[in-house]
C-alpha positions in Angstrom: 0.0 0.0 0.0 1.3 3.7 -1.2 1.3 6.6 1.2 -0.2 10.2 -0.4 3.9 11.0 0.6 5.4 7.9 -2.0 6.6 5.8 1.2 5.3 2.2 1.4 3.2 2.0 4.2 2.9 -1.9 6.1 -0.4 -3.6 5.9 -3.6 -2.5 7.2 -4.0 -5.0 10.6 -7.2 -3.3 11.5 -9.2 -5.0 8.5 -7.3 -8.1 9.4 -9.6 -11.3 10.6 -8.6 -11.8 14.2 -6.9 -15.6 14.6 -8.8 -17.1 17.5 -7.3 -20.4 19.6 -9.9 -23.4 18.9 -11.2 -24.3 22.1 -9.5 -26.6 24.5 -11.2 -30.1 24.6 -13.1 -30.8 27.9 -11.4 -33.4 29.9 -13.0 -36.5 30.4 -14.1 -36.9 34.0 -15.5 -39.9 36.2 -17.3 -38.4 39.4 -17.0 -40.6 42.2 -19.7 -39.8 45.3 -18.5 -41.6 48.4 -21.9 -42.7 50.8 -20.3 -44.9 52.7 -20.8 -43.4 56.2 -23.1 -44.2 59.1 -25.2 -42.0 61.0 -23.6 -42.8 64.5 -22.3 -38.7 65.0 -25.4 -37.3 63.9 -27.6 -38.9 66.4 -29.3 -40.6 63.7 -29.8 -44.5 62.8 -29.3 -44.4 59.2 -26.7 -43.3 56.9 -26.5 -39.2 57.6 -26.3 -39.3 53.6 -29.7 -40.2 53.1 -31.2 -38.4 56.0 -33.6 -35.3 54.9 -32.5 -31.7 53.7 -35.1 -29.6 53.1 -37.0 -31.7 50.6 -34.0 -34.0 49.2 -31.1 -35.7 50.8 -27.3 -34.8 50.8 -26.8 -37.9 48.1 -29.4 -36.2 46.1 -27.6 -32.8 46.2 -23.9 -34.1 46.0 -24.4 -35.8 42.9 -26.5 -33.3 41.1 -24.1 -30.7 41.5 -21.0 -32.5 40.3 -22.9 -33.9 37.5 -24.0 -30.3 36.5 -20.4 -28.7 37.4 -18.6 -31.5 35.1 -21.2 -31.6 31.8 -20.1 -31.6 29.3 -16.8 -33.5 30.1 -18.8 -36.3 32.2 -18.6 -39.6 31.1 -18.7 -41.8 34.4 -21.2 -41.3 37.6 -20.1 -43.9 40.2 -21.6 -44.0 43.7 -20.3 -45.6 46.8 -22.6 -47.2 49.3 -22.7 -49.7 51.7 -24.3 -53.2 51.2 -26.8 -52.3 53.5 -28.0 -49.3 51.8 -28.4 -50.3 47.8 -32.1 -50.3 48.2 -32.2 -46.9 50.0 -29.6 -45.6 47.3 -31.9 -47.1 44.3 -34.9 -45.0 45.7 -33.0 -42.0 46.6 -31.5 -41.8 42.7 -35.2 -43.0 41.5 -37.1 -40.1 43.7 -34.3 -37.5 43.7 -32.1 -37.6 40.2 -34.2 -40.1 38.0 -33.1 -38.3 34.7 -29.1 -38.2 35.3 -27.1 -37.3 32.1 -25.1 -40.3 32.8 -26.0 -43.7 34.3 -25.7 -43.4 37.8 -23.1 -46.2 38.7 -23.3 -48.1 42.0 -20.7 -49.7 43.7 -20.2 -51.3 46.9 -17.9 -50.0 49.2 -15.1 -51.2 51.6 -15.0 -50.8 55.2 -12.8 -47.4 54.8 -12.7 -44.5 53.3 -9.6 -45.6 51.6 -11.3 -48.9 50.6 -14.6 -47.4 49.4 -11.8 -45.1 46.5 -10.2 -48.2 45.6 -13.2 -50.3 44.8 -14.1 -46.9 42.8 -11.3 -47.6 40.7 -11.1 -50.9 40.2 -14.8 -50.3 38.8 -13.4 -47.8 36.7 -10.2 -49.6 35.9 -10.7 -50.6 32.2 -12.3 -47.0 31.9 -9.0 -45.7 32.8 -6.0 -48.0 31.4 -8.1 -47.5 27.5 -7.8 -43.9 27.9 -11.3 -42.8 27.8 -11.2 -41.1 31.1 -8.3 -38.1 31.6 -9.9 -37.4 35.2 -11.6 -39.0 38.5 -13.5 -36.5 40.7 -13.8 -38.2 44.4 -16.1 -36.2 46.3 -17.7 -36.8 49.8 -21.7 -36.9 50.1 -21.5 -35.5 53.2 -20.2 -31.8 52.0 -23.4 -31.1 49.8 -23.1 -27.4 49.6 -20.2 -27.9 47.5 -20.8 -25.1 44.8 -20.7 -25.9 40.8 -17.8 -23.1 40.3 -15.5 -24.8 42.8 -16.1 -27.9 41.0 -15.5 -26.2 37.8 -12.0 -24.6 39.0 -10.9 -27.8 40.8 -11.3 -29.3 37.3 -9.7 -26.6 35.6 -6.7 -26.8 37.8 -6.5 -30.8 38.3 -6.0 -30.7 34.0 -3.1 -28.0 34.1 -1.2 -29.1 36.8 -2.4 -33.7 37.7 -4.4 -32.9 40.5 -6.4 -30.3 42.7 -7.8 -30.1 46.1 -9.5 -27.6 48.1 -8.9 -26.2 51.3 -9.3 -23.5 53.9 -6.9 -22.2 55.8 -6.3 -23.1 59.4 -5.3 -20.1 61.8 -5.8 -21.6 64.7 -3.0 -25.0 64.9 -0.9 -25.5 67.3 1.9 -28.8 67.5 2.6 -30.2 71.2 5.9 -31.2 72.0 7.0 -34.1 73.8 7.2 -32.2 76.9 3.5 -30.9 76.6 4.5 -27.9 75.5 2.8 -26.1 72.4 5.4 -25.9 69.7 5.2 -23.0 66.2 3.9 -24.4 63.3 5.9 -23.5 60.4 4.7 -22.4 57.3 1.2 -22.6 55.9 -1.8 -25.1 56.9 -4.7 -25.7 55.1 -8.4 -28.0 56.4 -9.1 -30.2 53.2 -11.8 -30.5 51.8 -14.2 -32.3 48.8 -14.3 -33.2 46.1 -10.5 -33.2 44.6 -9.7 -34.1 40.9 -6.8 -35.7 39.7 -5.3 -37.6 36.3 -6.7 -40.8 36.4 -3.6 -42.8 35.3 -1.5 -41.6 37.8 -4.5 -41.9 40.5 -5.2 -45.2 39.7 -1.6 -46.6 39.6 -1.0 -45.0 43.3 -4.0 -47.0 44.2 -2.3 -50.3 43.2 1.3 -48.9 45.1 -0.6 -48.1 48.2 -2.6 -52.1 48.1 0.2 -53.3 48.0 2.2 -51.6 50.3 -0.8 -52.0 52.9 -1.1 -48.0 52.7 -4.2 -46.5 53.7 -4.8 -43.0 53.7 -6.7 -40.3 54.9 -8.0 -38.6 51.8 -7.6 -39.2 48.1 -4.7 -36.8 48.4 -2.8 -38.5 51.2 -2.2 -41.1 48.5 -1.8 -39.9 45.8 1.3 -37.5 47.6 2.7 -40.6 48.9 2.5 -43.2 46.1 2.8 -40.7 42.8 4.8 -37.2 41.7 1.6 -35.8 40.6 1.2 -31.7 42.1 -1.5 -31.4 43.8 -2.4 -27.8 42.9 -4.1 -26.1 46.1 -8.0 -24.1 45.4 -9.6 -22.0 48.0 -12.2 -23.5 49.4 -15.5 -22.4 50.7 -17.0 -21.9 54.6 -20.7 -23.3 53.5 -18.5 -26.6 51.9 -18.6 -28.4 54.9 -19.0 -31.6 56.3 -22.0 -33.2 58.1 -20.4 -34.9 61.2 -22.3 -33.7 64.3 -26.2 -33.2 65.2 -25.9 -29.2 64.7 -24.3 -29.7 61.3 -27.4 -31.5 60.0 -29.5 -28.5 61.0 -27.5 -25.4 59.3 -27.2 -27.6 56.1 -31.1 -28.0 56.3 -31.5 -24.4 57.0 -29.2 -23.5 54.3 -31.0 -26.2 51.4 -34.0 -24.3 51.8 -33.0 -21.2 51.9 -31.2 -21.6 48.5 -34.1 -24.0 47.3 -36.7 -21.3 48.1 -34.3 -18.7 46.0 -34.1 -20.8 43.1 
């Protein structure tokens, strides 16, 4: 192009087409819902997963939202229960979540946490060593005011960096010496929390390290930071993701369901 002066002037980028990126392919997730628990804390004599907030139950909740939060990357919806409960479970899903966008998957549990996560994955073993599944989401029922954008942001970060947990951080730790004396905690301490995402190769394959080591850990983490150089990427957490452990915890989560049920 000729200037009005003679000069050659460079090309005219403001009629250019923009390049845009294609998008980034959604991972493909399993969600795994652990119901395992007991009702013993609460005060109650069932399973505190199936017991009643505001008109649905923490199962209900916990496995709507990550099914929601992970669409359209979903591919696997596996839920943990005990033996004892598969009837209760099969009316739960058939009252509360009868149209999933996956099969809801159910798998019987071992008598651990730690058990209960590896039956997961043997169930989801073939799933996992053909490829089709780049991440398993492992997510207790008993946090079901988990919000859809953690989800989302634990996913986000589990694909960049192999794994992602949440957390809040803990002011108020102290260590005690041998003596009985209260020692300083050095650098920063974080309360874990549900669900956390990680690459399902490396997840599984700790799995089989810690069996045969006779590991068992405390979360999904604990293993995975034991048996595997995955980096577990830490996400902020949230105050209203907590657990149901104790009688008063059941009543602000049933206080807080129908508040946010009423708003929707």
């Amino acid at each position: 192009m000729s200037r009005a002066d003679g000069r050659r002037s460079g090309p005219n980028y403001s009629s250019a087409v923009p390049l845009t990126r294609p998008p980034e392919p959604e991972p493909a997730i399993a969600v795994v819902v652990l119901a395992g628990g007991s009702g013993l804390r609460v005060g109650k004599d069932r399973n505190k997963a199936y017991l009643p907030l505001g008109s649905r139950t923490a199962v209900g909740i916990s496995l709507q939202t990550m099914a929601a939060a992970t669409t359209p990357g979903l591919r696997r919806l596996v839920l943990v229960v005990r033996d004892d409960d598969l009837d209760l479970a099969e009316r739960t899903l058939d009252e509360e979540f009868p149209r999933p966008p996956v099969p809801v998957e159910l798998v019987v549990g071992g008598s651990s946490r730690h058990g209960s996560e590896e039956r997961a994955l043997r169930h989801l073993e073939p799933a996992i060593r053909s490829a089709e599944l780049d991440l398993v989401l492992i997510h207790d029922a008993a946090r079901p005011m988990c919000s859809p954008d953690l989800v989302a942001t634990l996913v986000r970060a589990a694909a960049q960096s192999g794994g992602a947990v949440p957390g809040l951080v803990a002011d108020d730790l102290a260590a005690v010496g041998d003596d009985g004396t209260l020692v300083p905690l050095s650098g920063r301490h974080v309360r874990i929390q549900t669900p956390q995402v990680f690459a399902a190769g490396p997840l599984l394959e700790a799995y089989h390290r810690a069996a045969e080591a006779g590991f068992e850990g405390t979360d999904t983490a604990a293993c995975l930071e034991r048996f595997s150089s995955v980096t577990v990427a830490y996400v902020a957490g949230e105050e209203q993701n907590f657990k149901i452990t104790y009688p008063h915890d059941l009543l602000i989560a049933d206080e807080l369901i129908r508040r946010r049920d009423a708003q929707s």
